[in-house]
Amino acid sequence: MDGVKDEPTQDQPATVSPRTKQAGERRARWAWAEAAVWTDRMLAALENGVQGGVWFSLIDKVGSDRNLASAWAKVADNDGAAGVDHVTVAMFEKHLEGNLRELSQQSQRGTYCPQAVRRTYIPKATGGERPLGIPTIRDRVIQGALRQALEPIFEKDFHPHSYGFRPGKGCKDALRRVDELLKSGFTHVVDADLKGYFDTIPHDKLLERVREKVADGRVLTLIESFLTAKVMDGLSQWTPTAGTPQGAVISPLLSNIYLNPLDHLMARQGWEMVRYADDFVILCRSEGEARSALEAVQQWTAQAGLTLHEHKTHIVDGAIEGFEFLGYRFERGQHWPREKSVQKLKDSVRSKTRRTSGHSLDRIIADLTPTLRGWYGYFKHGPRRTFTRLDGWVRMRLRSILRKRKGLRGCGRGIDHHHWPNAFFAAHGLYSLVRAHELECQSVKLR
């Protein structure tokens, strides 16, 4: 028929326009970006650059129905404790449509006011306690929507050697990079520690960094309102003048924004910095380079209103003295779980294997499995001897329980290995670190 194109056949496949193909490739590059916010048109503007490098009119993206619904879904998946208003995820969901509508209206009108952050404390691997801020469910949803709108704008210019809280990156990538650099001769290491980083970021300087790319006044006001939200710690209450609370959805992005200039400074000087959130090391080829790098970091942090921990920041010869990073110990060309990481696992196992436990052996072992599997998943790159010792120690704890139930005292050792051999615990489903390591090594060999 005139005016109607023939349908494509097997011999004549449909053609894809260059523009459509380009859009598809762009979407693939930004697959992690929230599609409810980042349309093909916005992604094109992101890659091609907006006028002046600054983004306007973002609040409508933050408060859109689709973006808020997406942010809510992530909050619901994470679940978590209630904030100061005692509203749980389940309670918020009962009136979901009305709650999201209210958040949309308030955010876009510029009338949204965050509630106080409930402070709690969690144990630190290094001892002591780490403060954690728990926002309300409604605040978590708004912060999630805010992060989804802002993250691609800043992610575009984040340096590759920053690995914490970034799409497609993680601890293992940072550890692999450190291992590669050590093997390539970058053995002089600046082992740095920022003192109370999340609690000391200056609000004014942080907002200046955000304003470099964002000019929407309502978005900036919303960010500032979260930074200055009251903190409730028991009966105490105060308004923070610095910092961004750990536990807040928006905090990881803001923390990376603030340290990004340091990342680029180190790269311009030719020093190999590997950073995961506020934990970083700088690897150099000589002691002189390392001293210069440390001096540069000291100057930058002082100007940025941050403090390096005097006793935890130092230069080491990574090939001889060794250093610790992200739970691992690097020394003499090898790496293994640091002692504090091992002790943290043992503390967890101890709490689940008390001799006075009234649970069945199968129940205790089932409770141990997620702990052992999760620990191995992170530390599987350690040496076999670490796993052998830990497996033996776990079985000793279980034999001690069985001894107690027979009216015997003491730890499960010696003849108890004959009463309850290793195969006995394997038959009851005890997760073996050594066996997991053997399977991992076989898998690598078969690739």
GROMACS .gro file of C-alpha atoms in nm:
model
  447
    1MET     CA    1   0.000   0.000   0.000
    2ASP     CA    2   0.117   0.350  -0.079
    3GLY     CA    3   0.259   0.542   0.216
    4VAL     CA    4   0.303   0.233   0.434
    5LYS     CA    5   0.649   0.086   0.481
    6ASP     CA    6   0.700  -0.287   0.442
    7GLU     CA    7   0.736  -0.484   0.766
    8PRO     CA    8   1.097  -0.600   0.828
    9THR     CA    9   1.163  -0.964   0.743
   10GLN     CA   10   1.432  -1.209   0.853
   11ASP     CA   11   1.630  -1.109   0.546
   12GLN     CA   12   1.570  -0.743   0.619
   13PRO     CA   13   1.601  -0.683   0.996
   14ALA     CA   14   1.472  -0.367   1.157
   15THR     CA   15   1.737  -0.098   1.181
   16VAL     CA   16   1.814   0.085   1.502
   17SER     CA   17   1.875   0.456   1.469
   18PRO     CA   18   2.213   0.585   1.592
   19ARG     CA   19   2.029   0.811   1.838
   20THR     CA   20   1.838   0.519   1.990
   21LYS     CA   21   2.154   0.311   2.013
   22GLN     CA   22   2.339   0.597   2.178
   23ALA     CA   23   2.058   0.642   2.431
   24GLY     CA   24   2.065   0.271   2.510
   25GLU     CA   25   2.439   0.276   2.566
   26ARG     CA   26   2.406   0.580   2.789
   27ARG     CA   27   2.135   0.412   2.994
   28ALA     CA   28   2.357   0.106   3.032
   29ARG     CA   29   2.641   0.324   3.165
   30TRP     CA   30   2.406   0.473   3.424
   31ALA     CA   31   2.199   0.161   3.492
   32TRP     CA   32   2.223   0.221   3.867
   33ALA     CA   33   2.078   0.574   3.843
   34GLU     CA   34   1.714   0.598   3.949
   35ALA     CA   35   1.507   0.588   3.627
   36ALA     CA   36   1.224   0.770   3.804
   37VAL     CA   37   1.450   1.076   3.812
   38TRP     CA   38   1.718   1.029   3.550
   39THR     CA   39   1.545   1.016   3.214
   40ASP     CA   40   1.739   0.974   2.889
   41ARG     CA   41   1.722   1.350   2.840
   42MET     CA   42   1.867   1.421   3.184
   43LEU     CA   43   2.141   1.162   3.138
   44ALA     CA   44   2.236   1.325   2.807
   45ALA     CA   45   2.260   1.660   2.985
   46LEU     CA   46   2.468   1.498   3.258
   47GLU     CA   47   2.721   1.357   3.013
   48ASN     CA   48   2.730   1.656   2.781
   49GLY     CA   49   2.742   1.905   3.064
   50VAL     CA   50   2.487   2.166   3.171
   51GLN     CA   51   2.542   2.537   3.133
   52GLY     CA   52   2.787   2.660   3.393
   53GLY     CA   53   2.820   2.309   3.533
   54VAL     CA   54   2.539   2.385   3.780
   55TRP     CA   55   2.199   2.216   3.806
   56PHE     CA   56   1.880   2.418   3.866
   57SER     CA   57   1.520   2.307   3.927
   58LEU     CA   58   1.586   1.975   4.097
   59ILE     CA   59   1.326   1.988   4.373
   60ASP     CA   60   1.050   1.867   4.143
   61LYS     CA   61   1.264   1.559   4.073
   62VAL     CA   62   1.325   1.505   4.445
   63GLY     CA   63   0.956   1.528   4.533
   64SER     CA   64   0.809   1.346   4.235
   65ASP     CA   65   0.567   1.063   4.310
   66ARG     CA   66   0.782   0.803   4.134
   67ASN     CA   67   1.103   0.907   4.306
   68LEU     CA   68   0.944   0.904   4.651
   69ALA     CA   69   0.787   0.564   4.581
   70SER     CA   70   1.127   0.429   4.480
   71ALA     CA   71   1.294   0.578   4.788
   72TRP     CA   72   1.021   0.429   5.008
   73ALA     CA   73   1.076   0.083   4.858
   74LYS     CA   74   1.444   0.094   4.960
   75VAL     CA   75   1.357   0.211   5.311
   76ALA     CA   76   1.105  -0.073   5.341
   77ASP     CA   77   1.360  -0.330   5.219
   78ASN     CA   78   1.615  -0.212   5.477
   79ASP     CA   79   1.349  -0.202   5.749
   80GLY     CA   80   1.539  -0.076   6.053
   81ALA     CA   81   1.434   0.074   6.382
   82ALA     CA   82   1.186   0.354   6.433
   83GLY     CA   83   1.299   0.710   6.496
   84VAL     CA   84   1.198   0.955   6.768
   85ASP     CA   85   0.833   0.945   6.656
   86HIS     CA   86   0.819   0.565   6.716
   87VAL     CA   87   0.668   0.513   6.368
   88THR     CA   88   0.782   0.180   6.223
   89VAL     CA   89   0.804   0.079   5.858
   90ALA     CA   90   0.482  -0.122   5.896
   91MET     CA   91   0.299   0.173   6.051
   92PHE     CA   92   0.414   0.410   5.777
   93GLU     CA   93   0.301   0.161   5.513
   94LYS     CA   94  -0.055   0.147   5.650
   95HIS     CA   95  -0.109   0.502   5.524
   96LEU     CA   96   0.148   0.491   5.246
   97GLU     CA   97  -0.036   0.683   4.976
   98GLY     CA   98  -0.125   0.972   5.205
   99ASN     CA   99   0.221   0.979   5.363
  100LEU     CA  100   0.399   0.997   5.027
  101ARG     CA  101   0.157   1.261   4.901
  102GLU     CA  102   0.230   1.474   5.206
  103LEU     CA  103   0.607   1.434   5.160
  104SER     CA  104   0.577   1.534   4.796
  105GLN     CA  105   0.377   1.848   4.874
  106GLN     CA  106   0.596   1.959   5.163
  107SER     CA  107   0.926   1.903   4.983
  108GLN     CA  108   0.821   2.085   4.667
  109ARG     CA  109   0.670   2.376   4.859
  110GLY     CA  110   0.985   2.408   5.068
  111THR     CA  111   0.795   2.350   5.394
  112TYR     CA  112   0.938   2.010   5.487
  113CYS     CA  113   1.092   2.006   5.835
  114PRO     CA  114   1.298   1.705   5.949
  115GLN     CA  115   1.235   1.551   6.287
  116ALA     CA  116   1.507   1.494   6.544
  117VAL     CA  117   1.758   1.213   6.496
  118ARG     CA  118   1.762   0.942   6.763
  119ARG     CA  119   2.118   0.870   6.872
  120THR     CA  120   2.228   0.522   6.963
  121TYR     CA  121   2.569   0.357   6.991
  122ILE     CA  122   2.726   0.049   6.835
  123PRO     CA  123   3.055  -0.120   6.929
  124LYS     CA  124   3.365  -0.023   6.729
  125ALA     CA  125   3.608  -0.286   6.604
  126THR     CA  126   3.887  -0.084   6.766
  127GLY     CA  127   3.707  -0.070   7.100
  128GLY     CA  128   3.471   0.188   7.242
  129GLU     CA  129   3.146   0.288   7.077
  130ARG     CA  130   3.046   0.460   6.754
  131PRO     CA  131   2.754   0.704   6.758
  132LEU     CA  132   2.478   0.622   6.511
  133GLY     CA  133   2.191   0.849   6.417
  134ILE     CA  134   1.851   0.696   6.340
  135PRO     CA  135   1.621   0.930   6.143
  136THR     CA  136   1.245   0.879   6.131
  137ILE     CA  137   1.094   0.677   5.846
  138ARG     CA  138   0.961   0.992   5.674
  139ASP     CA  139   1.306   1.153   5.692
  140ARG     CA  140   1.468   0.839   5.550
  141VAL     CA  141   1.230   0.848   5.253
  142ILE     CA  142   1.300   1.215   5.178
  143GLN     CA  143   1.675   1.164   5.220
  144GLY     CA  144   1.661   0.866   4.985
  145ALA     CA  145   1.474   1.068   4.724
  146LEU     CA  146   1.727   1.349   4.765
  147ARG     CA  147   2.020   1.110   4.723
  148GLN     CA  148   1.868   0.954   4.410
  149ALA     CA  149   1.834   1.296   4.251
  150LEU     CA  150   2.182   1.421   4.346
  151GLU     CA  151   2.411   1.118   4.333
  152PRO     CA  152   2.469   1.100   3.953
  153ILE     CA  153   2.557   1.472   3.943
  154PHE     CA  154   2.846   1.421   4.185
  155GLU     CA  155   2.931   1.062   4.094
  156LYS     CA  156   3.026   1.181   3.747
  157ASP     CA  157   3.331   1.361   3.891
  158PHE     CA  158   3.423   1.133   4.181
  159HIS     CA  159   3.773   0.990   4.150
  160PRO     CA  160   3.812   0.617   4.068
  161HIS     CA  161   4.026   0.549   4.376
  162SER     CA  162   3.733   0.629   4.608
  163TYR     CA  163   3.545   0.305   4.677
  164GLY     CA  164   3.310   0.364   4.970
  165PHE     CA  165   2.932   0.394   4.920
  166ARG     CA  166   2.959   0.415   4.542
  167PRO     CA  167   2.767   0.226   4.271
  168GLY     CA  168   2.955  -0.081   4.150
  169LYS     CA  169   3.239  -0.039   4.403
  170GLY     CA  170   3.311  -0.186   4.742
  171CYS     CA  171   3.564  -0.295   5.004
  172LYS     CA  172   3.697  -0.581   4.793
  173ASP     CA  173   3.781  -0.343   4.507
  174ALA     CA  174   3.974  -0.118   4.744
  175LEU     CA  175   4.163  -0.414   4.893
  176ARG     CA  176   4.250  -0.549   4.549
  177ARG     CA  177   4.385  -0.208   4.449
  178VAL     CA  178   4.605  -0.190   4.759
  179ASP     CA  179   4.738  -0.540   4.688
  180GLU     CA  180   4.814  -0.448   4.324
  181LEU     CA  181   5.001  -0.133   4.424
  182LEU     CA  182   5.211  -0.311   4.688
  183LYS     CA  183   5.311  -0.575   4.433
  184SER     CA  184   5.399  -0.296   4.187
  185GLY     CA  185   5.653  -0.140   4.423
  186PHE     CA  186   5.438   0.117   4.606
  187THR     CA  187   5.554  -0.005   4.945
  188HIS     CA  188   5.587   0.318   5.145
  189VAL     CA  189   5.246   0.384   5.292
  190VAL     CA  190   5.082   0.681   5.457
  191ASP     CA  191   4.839   0.516   5.695
  192ALA     CA  192   4.598   0.798   5.779
  193ASP     CA  193   4.312   0.830   6.024
  194LEU     CA  194   4.063   1.117   6.033
  195LYS     CA  195   3.952   1.189   6.388
  196GLY     CA  196   3.573   1.179   6.417
  197TYR     CA  197   3.526   1.259   6.049
  198PHE     CA  198   3.147   1.222   6.022
  199ASP     CA  199   3.094   1.433   6.334
  200THR     CA  200   3.332   1.714   6.238
  201ILE     CA  201   3.258   1.804   5.874
  202PRO     CA  202   3.201   2.183   5.874
  203HIS     CA  203   2.849   2.254   5.751
  204ASP     CA  204   2.936   2.577   5.571
  205LYS     CA  205   3.225   2.425   5.376
  206LEU     CA  206   3.021   2.115   5.290
  207LEU     CA  207   2.733   2.324   5.155
  208GLU     CA  208   2.985   2.524   4.949
  209ARG     CA  209   3.092   2.200   4.781
  210VAL     CA  210   2.731   2.108   4.710
  211ARG     CA  211   2.663   2.457   4.566
  212GLU     CA  212   2.941   2.405   4.313
  213LYS     CA  213   2.700   2.178   4.123
  214VAL     CA  214   2.354   2.250   4.263
  215ALA     CA  215   2.180   2.589   4.259
  216ASP     CA  216   1.826   2.488   4.354
  217GLY     CA  217   1.756   2.684   4.673
  218ARG     CA  218   1.493   2.446   4.805
  219VAL     CA  219   1.725   2.147   4.762
  220LEU     CA  220   2.008   2.329   4.940
  221THR     CA  221   1.774   2.431   5.223
  222LEU     CA  222   1.655   2.071   5.254
  223ILE     CA  223   2.013   1.943   5.282
  224GLU     CA  224   2.097   2.208   5.543
  225SER     CA  225   1.786   2.119   5.743
  226PHE     CA  226   1.901   1.757   5.767
  227LEU     CA  227   2.251   1.863   5.874
  228THR     CA  228   2.111   2.078   6.154
  229ALA     CA  229   1.829   1.848   6.266
  230LYS     CA  230   1.822   1.810   6.645
  231VAL     CA  231   1.985   1.504   6.800
  232MET     CA  232   1.818   1.321   7.089
  233ASP     CA  233   2.039   1.107   7.313
  234GLY     CA  234   1.827   0.976   7.597
  235LEU     CA  235   1.696   1.281   7.778
  236SER     CA  236   1.954   1.510   7.618
  237GLN     CA  237   1.886   1.711   7.304
  238TRP     CA  238   2.103   1.946   7.100
  239THR     CA  239   2.145   2.099   6.755
  240PRO     CA  240   2.467   1.994   6.580
  241THR     CA  241   2.691   2.266   6.443
  242ALA     CA  242   2.908   2.028   6.239
  243GLY     CA  243   2.901   1.680   6.095
  244THR     CA  244   2.655   1.457   5.916
  245PRO     CA  245   2.512   1.172   6.125
  246GLN     CA  246   2.619   0.818   6.051
  247GLY     CA  247   2.301   0.627   5.980
  248ALA     CA  248   2.141   0.902   5.773
  249VAL     CA  249   2.066   0.795   5.414
  250ILE     CA  250   2.221   1.110   5.267
  251SER     CA  251   2.540   1.102   5.480
  252PRO     CA  252   2.754   0.867   5.266
  253LEU     CA  253   2.705   1.086   4.958
  254LEU     CA  254   2.778   1.407   5.149
  255SER     CA  255   3.090   1.255   5.305
  256ASN     CA  256   3.223   1.159   4.962
  257ILE     CA  257   3.144   1.505   4.824
  258TYR     CA  258   3.353   1.665   5.097
  259LEU     CA  259   3.660   1.443   5.050
  260ASN     CA  260   3.650   1.440   4.670
  261PRO     CA  261   3.889   1.741   4.634
  262LEU     CA  262   4.145   1.551   4.844
  263ASP     CA  263   4.114   1.252   4.611
  264HIS     CA  264   4.190   1.468   4.308
  265LEU     CA  265   4.474   1.652   4.485
  266MET     CA  266   4.653   1.324   4.557
  267ALA     CA  267   4.603   1.208   4.198
  268ARG     CA  268   4.740   1.532   4.052
  269GLN     CA  269   5.055   1.486   4.258
  270GLY     CA  270   5.094   1.130   4.127
  271TRP     CA  271   5.037   0.961   4.465
  272GLU     CA  272   4.827   0.646   4.476
  273MET     CA  273   4.553   0.702   4.727
  274VAL     CA  274   4.294   0.432   4.803
  275ARG     CA  275   3.996   0.556   5.002
  276TYR     CA  276   3.688   0.387   5.144
  277ALA     CA  277   3.470   0.656   5.306
  278ASP     CA  278   3.692   0.818   5.572
  279ASP     CA  279   3.942   0.531   5.579
  280PHE     CA  280   4.232   0.577   5.337
  281VAL     CA  281   4.595   0.492   5.266
  282ILE     CA  282   4.840   0.659   5.026
  283LEU     CA  283   5.094   0.432   4.861
  284CYS     CA  284   5.425   0.571   4.732
  285ARG     CA  285   5.747   0.438   4.581
  286SER     CA  286   5.979   0.603   4.833
  287GLU     CA  287   5.983   0.735   5.187
  288GLY     CA  288   6.042   1.086   5.052
  289GLU     CA  289   5.725   1.069   4.842
  290ALA     CA  290   5.532   0.940   5.141
  291ARG     CA  291   5.651   1.229   5.357
  292SER     CA  292   5.548   1.478   5.090
  293ALA     CA  293   5.208   1.312   5.059
  294LEU     CA  294   5.153   1.322   5.436
  295GLU     CA  295   5.246   1.689   5.448
  296ALA     CA  296   5.000   1.765   5.168
  297VAL     CA  297   4.723   1.576   5.351
  298GLN     CA  298   4.798   1.761   5.674
  299GLN     CA  299   4.773   2.097   5.498
  300TRP     CA  300   4.451   2.003   5.317
  301THR     CA  301   4.274   1.867   5.624
  302ALA     CA  302   4.366   2.174   5.829
  303GLN     CA  303   4.215   2.402   5.563
  304ALA     CA  304   3.908   2.176   5.541
  305GLY     CA  305   3.845   2.195   5.915
  306LEU     CA  306   3.930   1.828   5.972
  307THR     CA  307   4.180   1.665   6.209
  308LEU     CA  308   4.420   1.379   6.148
  309HIS     CA  309   4.453   1.147   6.446
  310GLU     CA  310   4.803   1.219   6.573
  311HIS     CA  311   4.879   0.872   6.707
  312LYS     CA  312   4.707   0.674   6.431
  313THR     CA  313   4.852   0.857   6.129
  314HIS     CA  314   5.202   0.753   6.030
  315ILE     CA  315   5.431   0.635   5.750
  316VAL     CA  316   5.521   0.268   5.733
  317ASP     CA  317   5.726   0.046   5.507
  318GLY     CA  318   5.445  -0.175   5.384
  319ALA     CA  319   5.684  -0.449   5.276
  320ILE     CA  320   5.838  -0.488   5.624
  321GLU     CA  321   5.640  -0.321   5.904
  322GLY     CA  322   5.294  -0.379   5.763
  323PHE     CA  323   4.969  -0.187   5.810
  324GLU     CA  324   4.598  -0.250   5.847
  325PHE     CA  325   4.322  -0.147   5.608
  326LEU     CA  326   3.954  -0.240   5.594
  327GLY     CA  327   3.989  -0.531   5.835
  328TYR     CA  328   4.299  -0.686   5.675
  329ARG     CA  329   4.663  -0.686   5.779
  330PHE     CA  330   4.912  -0.628   5.493
  331GLU     CA  331   5.270  -0.735   5.563
  332ARG     CA  332   5.567  -0.883   5.375
  333GLY     CA  333   5.373  -0.936   5.055
  334GLN     CA  334   5.086  -1.118   5.226
  335HIS     CA  335   4.755  -1.022   5.381
  336TRP     CA  336   4.528  -1.183   5.638
  337PRO     CA  337   4.241  -1.085   5.871
  338ARG     CA  338   4.373  -0.849   6.135
  339GLU     CA  339   4.357  -0.963   6.495
  340LYS     CA  340   4.068  -0.732   6.582
  341SER     CA  341   3.865  -0.881   6.296
  342VAL     CA  342   3.927  -1.229   6.434
  343GLN     CA  343   3.837  -1.119   6.785
  344LYS     CA  344   3.514  -0.963   6.662
  345LEU     CA  345   3.413  -1.296   6.507
  346LYS     CA  346   3.505  -1.481   6.828
  347ASP     CA  347   3.298  -1.240   7.037
  348SER     CA  348   2.999  -1.309   6.815
  349VAL     CA  349   3.051  -1.687   6.831
  350ARG     CA  350   3.092  -1.674   7.210
  351SER     CA  351   2.756  -1.502   7.247
  352LYS     CA  352   2.592  -1.786   7.051
  353THR     CA  353   2.775  -2.077   7.219
  354ARG     CA  354   2.741  -2.022   7.591
  355ARG     CA  355   2.773  -2.346   7.788
  356THR     CA  356   2.449  -2.268   7.966
  357SER     CA  357   2.256  -2.246   7.638
  358GLY     CA  358   1.931  -2.437   7.652
  359HIS     CA  359   1.897  -2.469   7.276
  360SER     CA  360   1.958  -2.792   7.087
  361LEU     CA  361   2.292  -2.843   6.914
  362ASP     CA  362   2.122  -2.817   6.573
  363ARG     CA  363   1.964  -2.486   6.673
  364ILE     CA  364   2.298  -2.346   6.794
  365ILE     CA  365   2.475  -2.456   6.476
  366ALA     CA  366   2.199  -2.306   6.261
  367ASP     CA  367   2.241  -1.978   6.450
  368LEU     CA  368   2.617  -1.986   6.389
  369THR     CA  369   2.594  -2.047   6.015
  370PRO     CA  370   2.507  -1.691   5.897
  371THR     CA  371   2.784  -1.547   6.120
  372LEU     CA  372   3.052  -1.786   5.992
  373ARG     CA  373   2.941  -1.764   5.629
  374GLY     CA  374   2.928  -1.383   5.636
  375TRP     CA  375   3.273  -1.356   5.796
  376TYR     CA  376   3.423  -1.595   5.544
  377GLY     CA  377   3.260  -1.407   5.256
  378TYR     CA  378   3.465  -1.100   5.345
  379PHE     CA  379   3.786  -1.263   5.469
  380LYS     CA  380   3.808  -1.553   5.224
  381HIS     CA  381   4.128  -1.407   5.078
  382GLY     CA  382   4.315  -1.489   5.398
  383PRO     CA  383   4.551  -1.788   5.438
  384ARG     CA  384   4.425  -2.139   5.512
  385ARG     CA  385   4.590  -2.143   5.856
  386THR     CA  386   4.353  -1.870   5.976
  387PHE     CA  387   4.050  -2.078   5.885
  388THR     CA  388   4.199  -2.398   6.032
  389ARG     CA  389   4.254  -2.232   6.370
  390LEU     CA  390   3.909  -2.076   6.377
  391ASP     CA  391   3.731  -2.398   6.277
  392GLY     CA  392   3.906  -2.578   6.562
  393TRP     CA  393   3.816  -2.303   6.806
  394VAL     CA  394   3.446  -2.310   6.707
  395ARG     CA  395   3.432  -2.688   6.750
  396MET     CA  396   3.599  -2.648   7.091
  397ARG     CA  397   3.317  -2.414   7.195
  398LEU     CA  398   3.058  -2.669   7.086
  399ARG     CA  399   3.237  -2.958   7.259
  400SER     CA  400   3.240  -2.751   7.578
  401ILE     CA  401   2.859  -2.724   7.561
  402LEU     CA  402   2.829  -3.100   7.514
  403ARG     CA  403   3.069  -3.162   7.807
  404LYS     CA  404   2.856  -2.939   8.028
  405ARG     CA  405   2.546  -3.140   7.938
  406LYS     CA  406   2.725  -3.456   8.048
  407GLY     CA  407   2.802  -3.296   8.384
  408LEU     CA  408   3.171  -3.238   8.299
  409ARG     CA  409   3.370  -2.921   8.351
  410GLY     CA  410   3.628  -2.747   8.136
  411CYS     CA  411   3.675  -2.685   7.765
  412GLY     CA  412   3.620  -2.943   7.495
  413ARG     CA  413   3.967  -3.080   7.426
  414GLY     CA  414   4.166  -3.404   7.429
  415ILE     CA  415   3.948  -3.711   7.449
  416ASP     CA  416   3.643  -3.506   7.351
  417HIS     CA  417   3.773  -3.517   6.993
  418HIS     CA  418   3.701  -3.891   6.999
  419HIS     CA  419   3.357  -3.850   7.156
  420TRP     CA  420   3.258  -3.577   6.913
  421PRO     CA  421   3.493  -3.587   6.609
  422ASN     CA  422   3.495  -3.323   6.338
  423ALA     CA  423   3.271  -3.542   6.122
  424PHE     CA  424   3.009  -3.534   6.398
  425PHE     CA  425   2.972  -3.157   6.367
  426ALA     CA  426   2.984  -3.171   5.987
  427ALA     CA  427   2.695  -3.415   5.996
  428HIS     CA  428   2.501  -3.162   6.204
  429GLY     CA  429   2.560  -2.898   5.937
  430LEU     CA  430   2.836  -2.690   6.100
  431TYR     CA  431   2.974  -2.442   5.848
  432SER     CA  432   3.346  -2.505   5.792
  433LEU     CA  433   3.571  -2.214   5.698
  434VAL     CA  434   3.839  -2.454   5.576
  435ARG     CA  435   3.594  -2.642   5.354
  436ALA     CA  436   3.461  -2.316   5.213
  437HIS     CA  437   3.820  -2.213   5.137
  438GLU     CA  438   3.893  -2.545   4.964
  439LEU     CA  439   3.584  -2.508   4.745
  440GLU     CA  440   3.682  -2.151   4.662
  441CYS     CA  441   4.033  -2.260   4.557
  442GLN     CA  442   3.890  -2.541   4.341
  443SER     CA  443   3.656  -2.297   4.175
  444VAL     CA  444   3.942  -2.061   4.091
  445LYS     CA  445   4.149  -2.346   3.943
  446LEU     CA  446   3.861  -2.455   3.719
  447ARG     CA  447   3.811  -2.109   3.569
   0.00000   0.00000   0.00000
